[in-house]
Amino acid sequence: GAVVSQHPSRVICKSGTSVKIECRSLDFQATTMFWYRQFPKKSLMLMATSNEGSKATYEQGVEKDKFLINHASLTLSTLTVTSAHPEDSSFYICSARPGEVGLAGYYEQYFGPGTRLTVT
Amino acid sequence: GIQVEQSPPDLILQEGANSTLRCNFSDSVNNLQWFHQNPWGQLINLFYIPSGTKQNGRLSATTVATERYSLLYISSSQTTDSGVYFCAVGARVTGANSKLTFGKGITLSVRP
């Protein structure tokens, strides 16, 4: 249980184009999803918190107009990298929280397999 | 924001040896998770352990919330245990959104 998928797993795009990454919770509903970014041999940095039906909350320093997040349903969140440039090349990982109020593990997050973006 | 420190940064073990990985954090938490990141980048949930002790096979973890640290124990290590181990915490003040702050990770290499 608690499986999160991401699509695509790997994408190469040209500078100036936009790329959409999908994050799906396969066997649970997730009112909250999170988007992280990881550079080679570095830790994960939270980019934004996405709540179903409302605007995403972005971390300080993350450009919300460049990284568009849409959480349209309880099982799907999307991250669109707009007008991508080589410095946007990175490993993007989403997570989802299936917890219900009052249950043990309420705050536990499950992670997708990640999407490796290369901008040429 | 909350600070997370993991130690040691790198660890080399001979197959069969035991090890202890440490995670210190700077504030009260409502979430603490240990992950193993495999060579393809997938984060594998090892433990959800904001307090107490849990065991799963050769792995066990203990979190002493009052002293703000957690330990991950690996016994009888195998080469497949190699990879990066992350500790991540959710500060209690963040409430329901409970965003995770990650440590820098511990790179474990188990040699045959």
mmCIF file with all atom_site columns, C-alpha atoms in Angstrom:
data_model
loop_
_atom_site.group_PDB
_atom_site.id
_atom_site.type_symbol
_atom_site.label_atom_id
_atom_site.label_alt_id
_atom_site.label_comp_id
_atom_site.label_asym_id
_atom_site.label_entity_id
_atom_site.label_seq_id
_atom_site.pdbx_PDB_ins_code
_atom_site.Cartn_x
_atom_site.Cartn_y
_atom_site.Cartn_z
_atom_site.occupancy
_atom_site.B_iso_or_equiv
_atom_site.pdbx_formal_charge
_atom_site.auth_seq_id
_atom_site.auth_comp_id
_atom_site.auth_asym_id
_atom_site.auth_atom_id
_atom_site.pdbx_PDB_model_num
ATOM 1   C CA . GLY A 1 1   ? 0.000  0.000  0.000   1.00 0.00 ? 1   GLY A CA 1
ATOM 2   C CA . ALA A 1 2   ? 0.816  3.744  -0.121  1.00 0.00 ? 2   ALA A CA 1
ATOM 3   C CA . VAL A 1 3   ? 2.319  3.771  -3.612  1.00 0.00 ? 3   VAL A CA 1
ATOM 4   C CA . VAL A 1 4   ? 3.178  7.019  -5.378  1.00 0.00 ? 4   VAL A CA 1
ATOM 5   C CA . SER A 1 5   ? 4.018  7.167  -9.069  1.00 0.00 ? 5   SER A CA 1
ATOM 6   C CA . GLN A 1 6   ? 5.622  9.856  -11.187 1.00 0.00 ? 6   GLN A CA 1
ATOM 7   C CA . HIS A 1 7   ? 5.613  10.387 -14.911 1.00 0.00 ? 7   HIS A CA 1
ATOM 8   C CA . PRO A 1 8   ? 7.818  10.741 -16.830 1.00 0.00 ? 8   PRO A CA 1
ATOM 9   C CA . SER A 1 9   ? 10.793 9.153  -15.094 1.00 0.00 ? 9   SER A CA 1
ATOM 10  C CA . ARG A 1 10  ? 13.217 10.978 -17.342 1.00 0.00 ? 10  ARG A CA 1
ATOM 11  C CA . VAL A 1 11  ? 12.818 13.895 -19.714 1.00 0.00 ? 11  VAL A CA 1
ATOM 12  C CA . ILE A 1 12  ? 15.168 15.885 -21.922 1.00 0.00 ? 12  ILE A CA 1
ATOM 13  C CA . CYS A 1 13  ? 13.942 19.183 -23.301 1.00 0.00 ? 13  CYS A CA 1
ATOM 14  C CA . LYS A 1 14  ? 15.313 22.204 -25.081 1.00 0.00 ? 14  LYS A CA 1
ATOM 15  C CA . SER A 1 15  ? 15.883 25.491 -23.345 1.00 0.00 ? 15  SER A CA 1
ATOM 16  C CA . GLY A 1 16  ? 12.777 27.680 -23.405 1.00 0.00 ? 16  GLY A CA 1
ATOM 17  C CA . THR A 1 17  ? 10.221 24.879 -23.504 1.00 0.00 ? 17  THR A CA 1
ATOM 18  C CA . SER A 1 18  ? 7.877  23.806 -20.700 1.00 0.00 ? 18  SER A CA 1
ATOM 19  C CA . VAL A 1 19  ? 7.750  20.398 -19.068 1.00 0.00 ? 19  VAL A CA 1
ATOM 20  C CA . LYS A 1 20  ? 4.935  18.860 -17.014 1.00 0.00 ? 20  LYS A CA 1
ATOM 21  C CA . ILE A 1 21  ? 5.583  16.208 -14.367 1.00 0.00 ? 21  ILE A CA 1
ATOM 22  C CA . GLU A 1 22  ? 2.712  14.178 -12.906 1.00 0.00 ? 22  GLU A CA 1
ATOM 23  C CA . CYS A 1 23  ? 2.541  12.753 -9.406  1.00 0.00 ? 23  CYS A CA 1
ATOM 24  C CA . ARG A 1 24  ? -0.169 10.224 -8.571  1.00 0.00 ? 24  ARG A CA 1
ATOM 25  C CA . SER A 1 25  ? -1.145 8.422  -5.402  1.00 0.00 ? 25  SER A CA 1
ATOM 26  C CA . LEU A 1 26  ? -2.187 4.989  -6.684  1.00 0.00 ? 26  LEU A CA 1
ATOM 27  C CA . ASP A 1 27  ? -3.945 3.390  -3.740  1.00 0.00 ? 27  ASP A CA 1
ATOM 28  C CA . PHE A 1 28  ? -4.895 6.221  -1.427  1.00 0.00 ? 28  PHE A CA 1
ATOM 29  C CA . GLN A 1 29  ? -6.255 9.740  -1.421  1.00 0.00 ? 29  GLN A CA 1
ATOM 30  C CA . ALA A 1 30  ? -3.822 12.505 -0.628  1.00 0.00 ? 30  ALA A CA 1
ATOM 31  C CA . THR A 1 31  ? -5.109 15.866 0.467   1.00 0.00 ? 31  THR A CA 1
ATOM 32  C CA . THR A 1 32  ? -1.519 17.091 0.655   1.00 0.00 ? 32  THR A CA 1
ATOM 33  C CA . MET A 1 33  ? 1.313  16.489 -1.763  1.00 0.00 ? 33  MET A CA 1
ATOM 34  C CA . PHE A 1 34  ? 4.823  17.885 -1.685  1.00 0.00 ? 34  PHE A CA 1
ATOM 35  C CA . TRP A 1 35  ? 7.380  18.660 -4.385  1.00 0.00 ? 35  TRP A CA 1
ATOM 36  C CA . TYR A 1 36  ? 11.117 18.380 -3.746  1.00 0.00 ? 36  TYR A CA 1
ATOM 37  C CA . ARG A 1 37  ? 14.229 19.014 -5.780  1.00 0.00 ? 37  ARG A CA 1
ATOM 38  C CA . GLN A 1 38  ? 17.539 17.195 -5.407  1.00 0.00 ? 38  GLN A CA 1
ATOM 39  C CA . PHE A 1 39  ? 20.885 18.114 -6.934  1.00 0.00 ? 39  PHE A CA 1
ATOM 40  C CA . PRO A 1 40  ? 23.594 15.467 -7.442  1.00 0.00 ? 40  PRO A CA 1
ATOM 41  C CA . LYS A 1 41  ? 25.002 14.176 -4.162  1.00 0.00 ? 41  LYS A CA 1
ATOM 42  C CA . LYS A 1 42  ? 22.880 16.662 -2.236  1.00 0.00 ? 42  LYS A CA 1
ATOM 43  C CA . SER A 1 43  ? 19.912 16.502 0.035   1.00 0.00 ? 43  SER A CA 1
ATOM 44  C CA . LEU A 1 44  ? 16.259 17.046 -0.873  1.00 0.00 ? 44  LEU A CA 1
ATOM 45  C CA . MET A 1 45  ? 14.942 20.589 -0.748  1.00 0.00 ? 45  MET A CA 1
ATOM 46  C CA . LEU A 1 46  ? 11.227 21.234 -0.412  1.00 0.00 ? 46  LEU A CA 1
ATOM 47  C CA . MET A 1 47  ? 9.893  23.428 -3.215  1.00 0.00 ? 47  MET A CA 1
ATOM 48  C CA . ALA A 1 48  ? 6.198  23.636 -2.412  1.00 0.00 ? 48  ALA A CA 1
ATOM 49  C CA . THR A 1 49  ? 3.282  22.113 -0.548  1.00 0.00 ? 49  THR A CA 1
ATOM 50  C CA . SER A 1 50  ? 0.212  21.332 -2.617  1.00 0.00 ? 50  SER A CA 1
ATOM 51  C CA . ASN A 1 51  ? -3.276 20.999 -1.154  1.00 0.00 ? 51  ASN A CA 1
ATOM 52  C CA . GLU A 1 52  ? -6.159 19.667 -3.232  1.00 0.00 ? 52  GLU A CA 1
ATOM 53  C CA . GLY A 1 53  ? -8.402 22.431 -4.471  1.00 0.00 ? 53  GLY A CA 1
ATOM 54  C CA . SER A 1 54  ? -6.269 25.325 -3.287  1.00 0.00 ? 54  SER A CA 1
ATOM 55  C CA . LYS A 1 55  ? -3.171 27.221 -4.309  1.00 0.00 ? 55  LYS A CA 1
ATOM 56  C CA . ALA A 1 56  ? 0.213  25.729 -3.556  1.00 0.00 ? 56  ALA A CA 1
ATOM 57  C CA . THR A 1 57  ? 2.422  27.159 -0.835  1.00 0.00 ? 57  THR A CA 1
ATOM 58  C CA . TYR A 1 58  ? 5.918  27.809 -2.122  1.00 0.00 ? 58  TYR A CA 1
ATOM 59  C CA . GLU A 1 59  ? 9.104  27.826 -0.063  1.00 0.00 ? 59  GLU A CA 1
ATOM 60  C CA . GLN A 1 60  ? 11.165 30.949 0.106   1.00 0.00 ? 60  GLN A CA 1
ATOM 61  C CA . GLY A 1 61  ? 13.269 31.428 -3.005  1.00 0.00 ? 61  GLY A CA 1
ATOM 62  C CA . VAL A 1 62  ? 11.145 29.208 -5.259  1.00 0.00 ? 62  VAL A CA 1
ATOM 63  C CA . GLU A 1 63  ? 9.650  31.091 -8.207  1.00 0.00 ? 63  GLU A CA 1
ATOM 64  C CA . LYS A 1 64  ? 5.952  30.246 -8.335  1.00 0.00 ? 64  LYS A CA 1
ATOM 65  C CA . ASP A 1 65  ? 5.633  31.543 -11.908 1.00 0.00 ? 65  ASP A CA 1
ATOM 66  C CA . LYS A 1 66  ? 8.387  29.201 -13.077 1.00 0.00 ? 66  LYS A CA 1
ATOM 67  C CA . PHE A 1 67  ? 7.248  26.139 -11.127 1.00 0.00 ? 67  PHE A CA 1
ATOM 68  C CA . LEU A 1 68  ? 3.481  25.886 -11.586 1.00 0.00 ? 68  LEU A CA 1
ATOM 69  C CA . ILE A 1 69  ? 1.755  23.398 -9.309  1.00 0.00 ? 69  ILE A CA 1
ATOM 70  C CA . ASN A 1 70  ? -1.785 22.140 -9.764  1.00 0.00 ? 70  ASN A CA 1
ATOM 71  C CA . HIS A 1 71  ? -3.431 19.699 -7.340  1.00 0.00 ? 71  HIS A CA 1
ATOM 72  C CA . ALA A 1 72  ? -6.611 19.041 -9.288  1.00 0.00 ? 72  ALA A CA 1
ATOM 73  C CA . SER A 1 73  ? -7.781 15.899 -7.505  1.00 0.00 ? 73  SER A CA 1
ATOM 74  C CA . LEU A 1 74  ? -7.108 13.836 -4.394  1.00 0.00 ? 74  LEU A CA 1
ATOM 75  C CA . THR A 1 75  ? -4.821 11.544 -6.402  1.00 0.00 ? 75  THR A CA 1
ATOM 76  C CA . LEU A 1 76  ? -3.030 13.851 -8.820  1.00 0.00 ? 76  LEU A CA 1
ATOM 77  C CA . SER A 1 77  ? -0.658 16.788 -8.546  1.00 0.00 ? 77  SER A CA 1
ATOM 78  C CA . THR A 1 78  ? 1.320  18.249 -11.429 1.00 0.00 ? 78  THR A CA 1
ATOM 79  C CA . LEU A 1 79  ? 4.469  20.351 -11.561 1.00 0.00 ? 79  LEU A CA 1
ATOM 80  C CA . THR A 1 80  ? 5.101  22.374 -14.703 1.00 0.00 ? 80  THR A CA 1
ATOM 81  C CA . VAL A 1 81  ? 8.534  23.839 -15.246 1.00 0.00 ? 81  VAL A CA 1
ATOM 82  C CA . THR A 1 82  ? 7.909  26.805 -17.524 1.00 0.00 ? 82  THR A CA 1
ATOM 83  C CA . SER A 1 83  ? 10.482 28.215 -19.932 1.00 0.00 ? 83  SER A CA 1
ATOM 84  C CA . ALA A 1 84  ? 13.038 25.720 -18.692 1.00 0.00 ? 84  ALA A CA 1
ATOM 85  C CA . HIS A 1 85  ? 16.728 26.596 -18.677 1.00 0.00 ? 85  HIS A CA 1
ATOM 86  C CA . PRO A 1 86  ? 19.811 24.429 -18.061 1.00 0.00 ? 86  PRO A CA 1
ATOM 87  C CA . GLU A 1 87  ? 19.957 25.516 -14.410 1.00 0.00 ? 87  GLU A CA 1
ATOM 88  C CA . ASP A 1 88  ? 16.527 23.876 -13.928 1.00 0.00 ? 88  ASP A CA 1
ATOM 89  C CA . SER A 1 89  ? 18.096 20.507 -14.692 1.00 0.00 ? 89  SER A CA 1
ATOM 90  C CA . SER A 1 90  ? 17.625 18.423 -11.562 1.00 0.00 ? 90  SER A CA 1
ATOM 91  C CA . PHE A 1 91  ? 15.928 15.429 -9.973  1.00 0.00 ? 91  PHE A CA 1
ATOM 92  C CA . TYR A 1 92  ? 12.354 16.282 -8.988  1.00 0.00 ? 92  TYR A CA 1
ATOM 93  C CA . ILE A 1 93  ? 10.585 14.112 -6.421  1.00 0.00 ? 93  ILE A CA 1
ATOM 94  C CA . CYS A 1 94  ? 7.030  14.275 -5.168  1.00 0.00 ? 94  CYS A CA 1
ATOM 95  C CA . SER A 1 95  ? 5.538  12.865 -2.005  1.00 0.00 ? 95  SER A CA 1
ATOM 96  C CA . ALA A 1 96  ? 2.044  12.363 -0.674  1.00 0.00 ? 96  ALA A CA 1
ATOM 97  C CA . ARG A 1 97  ? 0.560  12.034 2.773   1.00 0.00 ? 97  ARG A CA 1
ATOM 98  C CA . PRO A 1 98  ? -2.276 9.542  3.110   1.00 0.00 ? 98  PRO A CA 1
ATOM 99  C CA . GLY A 1 99  ? -2.888 10.078 6.782   1.00 0.00 ? 99  GLY A CA 1
ATOM 100 C CA . GLU A 1 100 ? -6.239 10.485 8.432   1.00 0.00 ? 100 GLU A CA 1
ATOM 101 C CA . VAL A 1 101 ? -6.826 12.504 11.535  1.00 0.00 ? 101 VAL A CA 1
ATOM 102 C CA . GLY A 1 102 ? -6.258 10.529 14.703  1.00 0.00 ? 102 GLY A CA 1
ATOM 103 C CA . LEU A 1 103 ? -4.454 7.582  13.129  1.00 0.00 ? 103 LEU A CA 1
ATOM 104 C CA . ALA A 1 104 ? -0.860 6.641  13.844  1.00 0.00 ? 104 ALA A CA 1
ATOM 105 C CA . GLY A 1 105 ? 1.317  7.652  10.930  1.00 0.00 ? 105 GLY A CA 1
ATOM 106 C CA . TYR A 1 106 ? -0.877 10.678 10.174  1.00 0.00 ? 106 TYR A CA 1
ATOM 107 C CA . TYR A 1 107 ? 2.105  12.743 9.115   1.00 0.00 ? 107 TYR A CA 1
ATOM 108 C CA . GLU A 1 108 ? 3.997  10.003 7.259   1.00 0.00 ? 108 GLU A CA 1
ATOM 109 C CA . GLN A 1 109 ? 4.950  10.819 3.672   1.00 0.00 ? 109 GLN A CA 1
ATOM 110 C CA . TYR A 1 110 ? 5.481  8.413  0.779   1.00 0.00 ? 110 TYR A CA 1
ATOM 111 C CA . PHE A 1 111 ? 7.692  9.324  -2.130  1.00 0.00 ? 111 PHE A CA 1
ATOM 112 C CA . GLY A 1 112 ? 7.493  8.838  -5.853  1.00 0.00 ? 112 GLY A CA 1
ATOM 113 C CA . PRO A 1 113 ? 10.418 7.438  -7.844  1.00 0.00 ? 113 PRO A CA 1
ATOM 114 C CA . GLY A 1 114 ? 11.459 10.862 -9.115  1.00 0.00 ? 114 GLY A CA 1
ATOM 115 C CA . THR A 1 115 ? 11.809 12.562 -12.488 1.00 0.00 ? 115 THR A CA 1
ATOM 116 C CA . ARG A 1 116 ? 15.190 13.436 -13.901 1.00 0.00 ? 116 ARG A CA 1
ATOM 117 C CA . LEU A 1 117 ? 14.967 16.617 -15.970 1.00 0.00 ? 117 LEU A CA 1
ATOM 118 C CA . THR A 1 118 ? 17.746 17.612 -18.335 1.00 0.00 ? 118 THR A CA 1
ATOM 119 C CA . VAL A 1 119 ? 17.477 20.935 -20.162 1.00 0.00 ? 119 VAL A CA 1
ATOM 120 C CA . THR A 1 120 ? 19.807 21.355 -23.138 1.00 0.00 ? 120 THR A CA 1
ATOM 121 C CA . GLY B 2 1   ? 13.459 26.696 10.704  1.00 0.00 ? 1   GLY B CA 1
ATOM 122 C CA . ILE B 2 2   ? 14.288 23.329 12.188  1.00 0.00 ? 2   ILE B CA 1
ATOM 123 C CA . GLN B 2 3   ? 17.832 22.032 11.719  1.00 0.00 ? 3   GLN B CA 1
ATOM 124 C CA . VAL B 2 4   ? 18.712 18.404 11.021  1.00 0.00 ? 4   VAL B CA 1
ATOM 125 C CA . GLU B 2 5   ? 22.208 16.987 11.373  1.00 0.00 ? 5   GLU B CA 1
ATOM 126 C CA . GLN B 2 6   ? 23.208 13.464 10.430  1.00 0.00 ? 6   GLN B CA 1
ATOM 127 C CA . SER B 2 7   ? 26.400 11.682 11.378  1.00 0.00 ? 7   SER B CA 1
ATOM 128 C CA . PRO B 2 8   ? 28.731 10.337 10.264  1.00 0.00 ? 8   PRO B CA 1
ATOM 129 C CA . PRO B 2 9   ? 28.569 11.731 6.705   1.00 0.00 ? 9   PRO B CA 1
ATOM 130 C CA . ASP B 2 10  ? 30.226 8.637  5.274   1.00 0.00 ? 10  ASP B CA 1
ATOM 131 C CA . LEU B 2 11  ? 30.490 5.100  6.563   1.00 0.00 ? 11  LEU B CA 1
ATOM 132 C CA . ILE B 2 12  ? 32.354 2.113  5.166   1.00 0.00 ? 12  ILE B CA 1
ATOM 133 C CA . LEU B 2 13  ? 31.594 -1.324 6.554   1.00 0.00 ? 13  LEU B CA 1
ATOM 134 C CA . GLN B 2 14  ? 32.660 -4.869 5.940   1.00 0.00 ? 14  GLN B CA 1
ATOM 135 C CA . GLU B 2 15  ? 29.761 -7.177 5.139   1.00 0.00 ? 15  GLU B CA 1
ATOM 136 C CA . GLY B 2 16  ? 28.337 -8.625 8.342   1.00 0.00 ? 16  GLY B CA 1
ATOM 137 C CA . ALA B 2 17  ? 29.244 -5.662 10.529  1.00 0.00 ? 17  ALA B CA 1
ATOM 138 C CA . ASN B 2 18  ? 26.792 -3.607 12.572  1.00 0.00 ? 18  ASN B CA 1
ATOM 139 C CA . SER B 2 19  ? 26.385 0.164  12.403  1.00 0.00 ? 19  SER B CA 1
ATOM 140 C CA . THR B 2 20  ? 24.596 3.070  14.046  1.00 0.00 ? 20  THR B CA 1
ATOM 141 C CA . LEU B 2 21  ? 23.490 6.162  12.143  1.00 0.00 ? 21  LEU B CA 1
ATOM 142 C CA . ARG B 2 22  ? 22.554 9.265  14.086  1.00 0.00 ? 22  ARG B CA 1
ATOM 143 C CA . CYS B 2 23  ? 20.134 12.135 13.459  1.00 0.00 ? 23  CYS B CA 1
ATOM 144 C CA . ASN B 2 24  ? 19.986 15.219 15.676  1.00 0.00 ? 24  ASN B CA 1
ATOM 145 C CA . PHE B 2 25  ? 17.270 17.817 15.315  1.00 0.00 ? 25  PHE B CA 1
ATOM 146 C CA . SER B 2 26  ? 16.783 21.240 16.824  1.00 0.00 ? 26  SER B CA 1
ATOM 147 C CA . ASP B 2 27  ? 13.071 21.457 17.699  1.00 0.00 ? 27  ASP B CA 1
ATOM 148 C CA . SER B 2 28  ? 10.005 19.440 18.687  1.00 0.00 ? 28  SER B CA 1
ATOM 149 C CA . VAL B 2 29  ? 8.729  17.200 15.903  1.00 0.00 ? 29  VAL B CA 1
ATOM 150 C CA . ASN B 2 30  ? 5.497  15.494 14.912  1.00 0.00 ? 30  ASN B CA 1
ATOM 151 C CA . ASN B 2 31  ? 7.166  13.495 12.170  1.00 0.00 ? 31  ASN B CA 1
ATOM 152 C CA . LEU B 2 32  ? 10.502 11.747 11.834  1.00 0.00 ? 32  LEU B CA 1
ATOM 153 C CA . GLN B 2 33  ? 11.220 9.396  8.977   1.00 0.00 ? 33  GLN B CA 1
ATOM 154 C CA . TRP B 2 34  ? 14.254 7.379  7.943   1.00 0.00 ? 34  TRP B CA 1
ATOM 155 C CA . PHE B 2 35  ? 14.753 6.661  4.252   1.00 0.00 ? 35  PHE B CA 1
ATOM 156 C CA . HIS B 2 36  ? 17.140 4.660  2.112   1.00 0.00 ? 36  HIS B CA 1
ATOM 157 C CA . GLN B 2 37  ? 17.737 6.191  -1.310  1.00 0.00 ? 37  GLN B CA 1
ATOM 158 C CA . ASN B 2 38  ? 18.580 3.503  -3.825  1.00 0.00 ? 38  ASN B CA 1
ATOM 159 C CA . PRO B 2 39  ? 20.959 4.008  -6.795  1.00 0.00 ? 39  PRO B CA 1
ATOM 160 C CA . TRP B 2 40  ? 18.001 4.980  -9.020  1.00 0.00 ? 40  TRP B CA 1
ATOM 161 C CA . GLY B 2 41  ? 16.947 7.741  -6.663  1.00 0.00 ? 41  GLY B CA 1
ATOM 162 C CA . GLN B 2 42  ? 13.879 6.107  -5.132  1.00 0.00 ? 42  GLN B CA 1
ATOM 163 C CA . LEU B 2 43  ? 13.357 6.952  -1.486  1.00 0.00 ? 43  LEU B CA 1
ATOM 164 C CA . ILE B 2 44  ? 12.359 3.854  0.406   1.00 0.00 ? 44  ILE B CA 1
ATOM 165 C CA . ASN B 2 45  ? 10.517 4.375  3.688   1.00 0.00 ? 45  ASN B CA 1
ATOM 166 C CA . LEU B 2 46  ? 12.365 2.587  6.467   1.00 0.00 ? 46  LEU B CA 1
ATOM 167 C CA . PHE B 2 47  ? 10.678 3.940  9.572   1.00 0.00 ? 47  PHE B CA 1
ATOM 168 C CA . TYR B 2 48  ? 8.108  6.486  10.629  1.00 0.00 ? 48  TYR B CA 1
ATOM 169 C CA . ILE B 2 49  ? 9.268  7.113  14.167  1.00 0.00 ? 49  ILE B CA 1
ATOM 170 C CA . PRO B 2 50  ? 8.579  10.484 15.820  1.00 0.00 ? 50  PRO B CA 1
ATOM 171 C CA . SER B 2 51  ? 9.144  8.726  19.158  1.00 0.00 ? 51  SER B CA 1
ATOM 172 C CA . GLY B 2 52  ? 9.841  5.294  20.571  1.00 0.00 ? 52  GLY B CA 1
ATOM 173 C CA . THR B 2 53  ? 11.505 2.219  19.117  1.00 0.00 ? 53  THR B CA 1
ATOM 174 C CA . LYS B 2 54  ? 10.675 0.070  16.100  1.00 0.00 ? 54  LYS B CA 1
ATOM 175 C CA . GLN B 2 55  ? 12.269 -2.939 14.473  1.00 0.00 ? 55  GLN B CA 1
ATOM 176 C CA . ASN B 2 56  ? 11.992 -4.370 10.995  1.00 0.00 ? 56  ASN B CA 1
ATOM 177 C CA . GLY B 2 57  ? 14.232 -7.348 10.333  1.00 0.00 ? 57  GLY B CA 1
ATOM 178 C CA . ARG B 2 58  ? 17.879 -6.325 10.529  1.00 0.00 ? 58  ARG B CA 1
ATOM 179 C CA . LEU B 2 59  ? 16.966 -2.671 10.945  1.00 0.00 ? 59  LEU B CA 1
ATOM 180 C CA . SER B 2 60  ? 15.759 -0.917 14.043  1.00 0.00 ? 60  SER B CA 1
ATOM 181 C CA . ALA B 2 61  ? 15.299 2.713  15.034  1.00 0.00 ? 61  ALA B CA 1
ATOM 182 C CA . THR B 2 62  ? 14.934 4.665  18.225  1.00 0.00 ? 62  THR B CA 1
ATOM 183 C CA . THR B 2 63  ? 13.845 8.270  18.649  1.00 0.00 ? 63  THR B CA 1
ATOM 184 C CA . VAL B 2 64  ? 14.283 10.082 21.955  1.00 0.00 ? 64  VAL B CA 1
ATOM 185 C CA . ALA B 2 65  ? 12.112 13.092 21.279  1.00 0.00 ? 65  ALA B CA 1
ATOM 186 C CA . THR B 2 66  ? 12.875 14.828 24.590  1.00 0.00 ? 66  THR B CA 1
ATOM 187 C CA . GLU B 2 67  ? 16.589 14.782 23.740  1.00 0.00 ? 67  GLU B CA 1
ATOM 188 C CA . ARG B 2 68  ? 16.004 15.498 20.037  1.00 0.00 ? 68  ARG B CA 1
ATOM 189 C CA . TYR B 2 69  ? 17.821 12.645 18.405  1.00 0.00 ? 69  TYR B CA 1
ATOM 190 C CA . SER B 2 70  ? 17.120 9.444  16.527  1.00 0.00 ? 70  SER B CA 1
ATOM 191 C CA . LEU B 2 71  ? 19.292 6.416  15.831  1.00 0.00 ? 71  LEU B CA 1
ATOM 192 C CA . LEU B 2 72  ? 19.081 3.899  13.008  1.00 0.00 ? 72  LEU B CA 1
ATOM 193 C CA . TYR B 2 73  ? 20.709 0.538  13.654  1.00 0.00 ? 73  TYR B CA 1
ATOM 194 C CA . ILE B 2 74  ? 21.759 -1.795 10.881  1.00 0.00 ? 74  ILE B CA 1
ATOM 195 C CA . SER B 2 75  ? 22.815 -5.258 11.961  1.00 0.00 ? 75  SER B CA 1
ATOM 196 C CA . SER B 2 76  ? 24.631 -7.910 9.904   1.00 0.00 ? 76  SER B CA 1
ATOM 197 C CA . SER B 2 77  ? 25.052 -5.450 7.034   1.00 0.00 ? 77  SER B CA 1
ATOM 198 C CA . GLN B 2 78  ? 24.796 -6.653 3.441   1.00 0.00 ? 78  GLN B CA 1
ATOM 199 C CA . THR B 2 79  ? 26.104 -5.129 0.222   1.00 0.00 ? 79  THR B CA 1
ATOM 200 C CA . THR B 2 80  ? 22.524 -4.293 -0.729  1.00 0.00 ? 80  THR B CA 1
ATOM 201 C CA . ASP B 2 81  ? 22.378 -1.951 2.276   1.00 0.00 ? 81  ASP B CA 1
ATOM 202 C CA . SER B 2 82  ? 24.734 0.408  0.459   1.00 0.00 ? 82  SER B CA 1
ATOM 203 C CA . GLY B 2 83  ? 23.344 3.794  -0.491  1.00 0.00 ? 83  GLY B CA 1
ATOM 204 C CA . VAL B 2 84  ? 22.352 7.047  1.125   1.00 0.00 ? 84  VAL B CA 1
ATOM 205 C CA . TYR B 2 85  ? 20.329 7.140  4.318   1.00 0.00 ? 85  TYR B CA 1
ATOM 206 C CA . PHE B 2 86  ? 18.283 10.242 5.029   1.00 0.00 ? 86  PHE B CA 1
ATOM 207 C CA . CYS B 2 87  ? 16.642 11.387 8.215   1.00 0.00 ? 87  CYS B CA 1
ATOM 208 C CA . ALA B 2 88  ? 13.803 13.854 7.699   1.00 0.00 ? 88  ALA B CA 1
ATOM 209 C CA . VAL B 2 89  ? 11.732 15.640 10.317  1.00 0.00 ? 89  VAL B CA 1
ATOM 210 C CA . GLY B 2 90  ? 8.521  17.610 10.444  1.00 0.00 ? 90  GLY B CA 1
ATOM 211 C CA . ALA B 2 91  ? 8.522  20.392 12.994  1.00 0.00 ? 91  ALA B CA 1
ATOM 212 C CA . ARG B 2 92  ? 5.558  20.327 15.353  1.00 0.00 ? 92  ARG B CA 1
ATOM 213 C CA . VAL B 2 93  ? 4.894  24.013 14.681  1.00 0.00 ? 93  VAL B CA 1
ATOM 214 C CA . THR B 2 94  ? 4.063  23.296 11.030  1.00 0.00 ? 94  THR B CA 1
ATOM 215 C CA . GLY B 2 95  ? 1.003  21.386 12.127  1.00 0.00 ? 95  GLY B CA 1
ATOM 216 C CA . ALA B 2 96  ? -1.045 19.425 9.611   1.00 0.00 ? 96  ALA B CA 1
ATOM 217 C CA . ASN B 2 97  ? 1.058  20.276 6.573   1.00 0.00 ? 97  ASN B CA 1
ATOM 218 C CA . SER B 2 98  ? 4.075  18.793 8.381   1.00 0.00 ? 98  SER B CA 1
ATOM 219 C CA . LYS B 2 99  ? 6.579  19.571 5.664   1.00 0.00 ? 99  LYS B CA 1
ATOM 220 C CA . LEU B 2 100 ? 9.765  17.549 5.988   1.00 0.00 ? 100 LEU B CA 1
ATOM 221 C CA . THR B 2 101 ? 13.239 18.970 6.453   1.00 0.00 ? 101 THR B CA 1
ATOM 222 C CA . PHE B 2 102 ? 15.943 16.573 5.349   1.00 0.00 ? 102 PHE B CA 1
ATOM 223 C CA . GLY B 2 103 ? 19.395 16.043 6.752   1.00 0.00 ? 103 GLY B CA 1
ATOM 224 C CA . LYS B 2 104 ? 22.340 15.904 4.377   1.00 0.00 ? 104 LYS B CA 1
ATOM 225 C CA . GLY B 2 105 ? 22.349 12.129 4.374   1.00 0.00 ? 105 GLY B CA 1
ATOM 226 C CA . ILE B 2 106 ? 24.803 9.396  5.318   1.00 0.00 ? 106 ILE B CA 1
ATOM 227 C CA . THR B 2 107 ? 26.522 7.509  2.507   1.00 0.00 ? 107 THR B CA 1
ATOM 228 C CA . LEU B 2 108 ? 26.952 3.887  3.483   1.00 0.00 ? 108 LEU B CA 1
ATOM 229 C CA . SER B 2 109 ? 29.224 1.527  1.560   1.00 0.00 ? 109 SER B CA 1
ATOM 230 C CA . VAL B 2 110 ? 29.190 -2.146 2.510   1.00 0.00 ? 110 VAL B CA 1
ATOM 231 C CA . ARG B 2 111 ? 32.091 -4.110 1.094   1.00 0.00 ? 111 ARG B CA 1
ATOM 232 C CA . PRO B 2 112 ? 31.943 -7.854 0.430   1.00 0.00 ? 112 PRO B CA 1
#
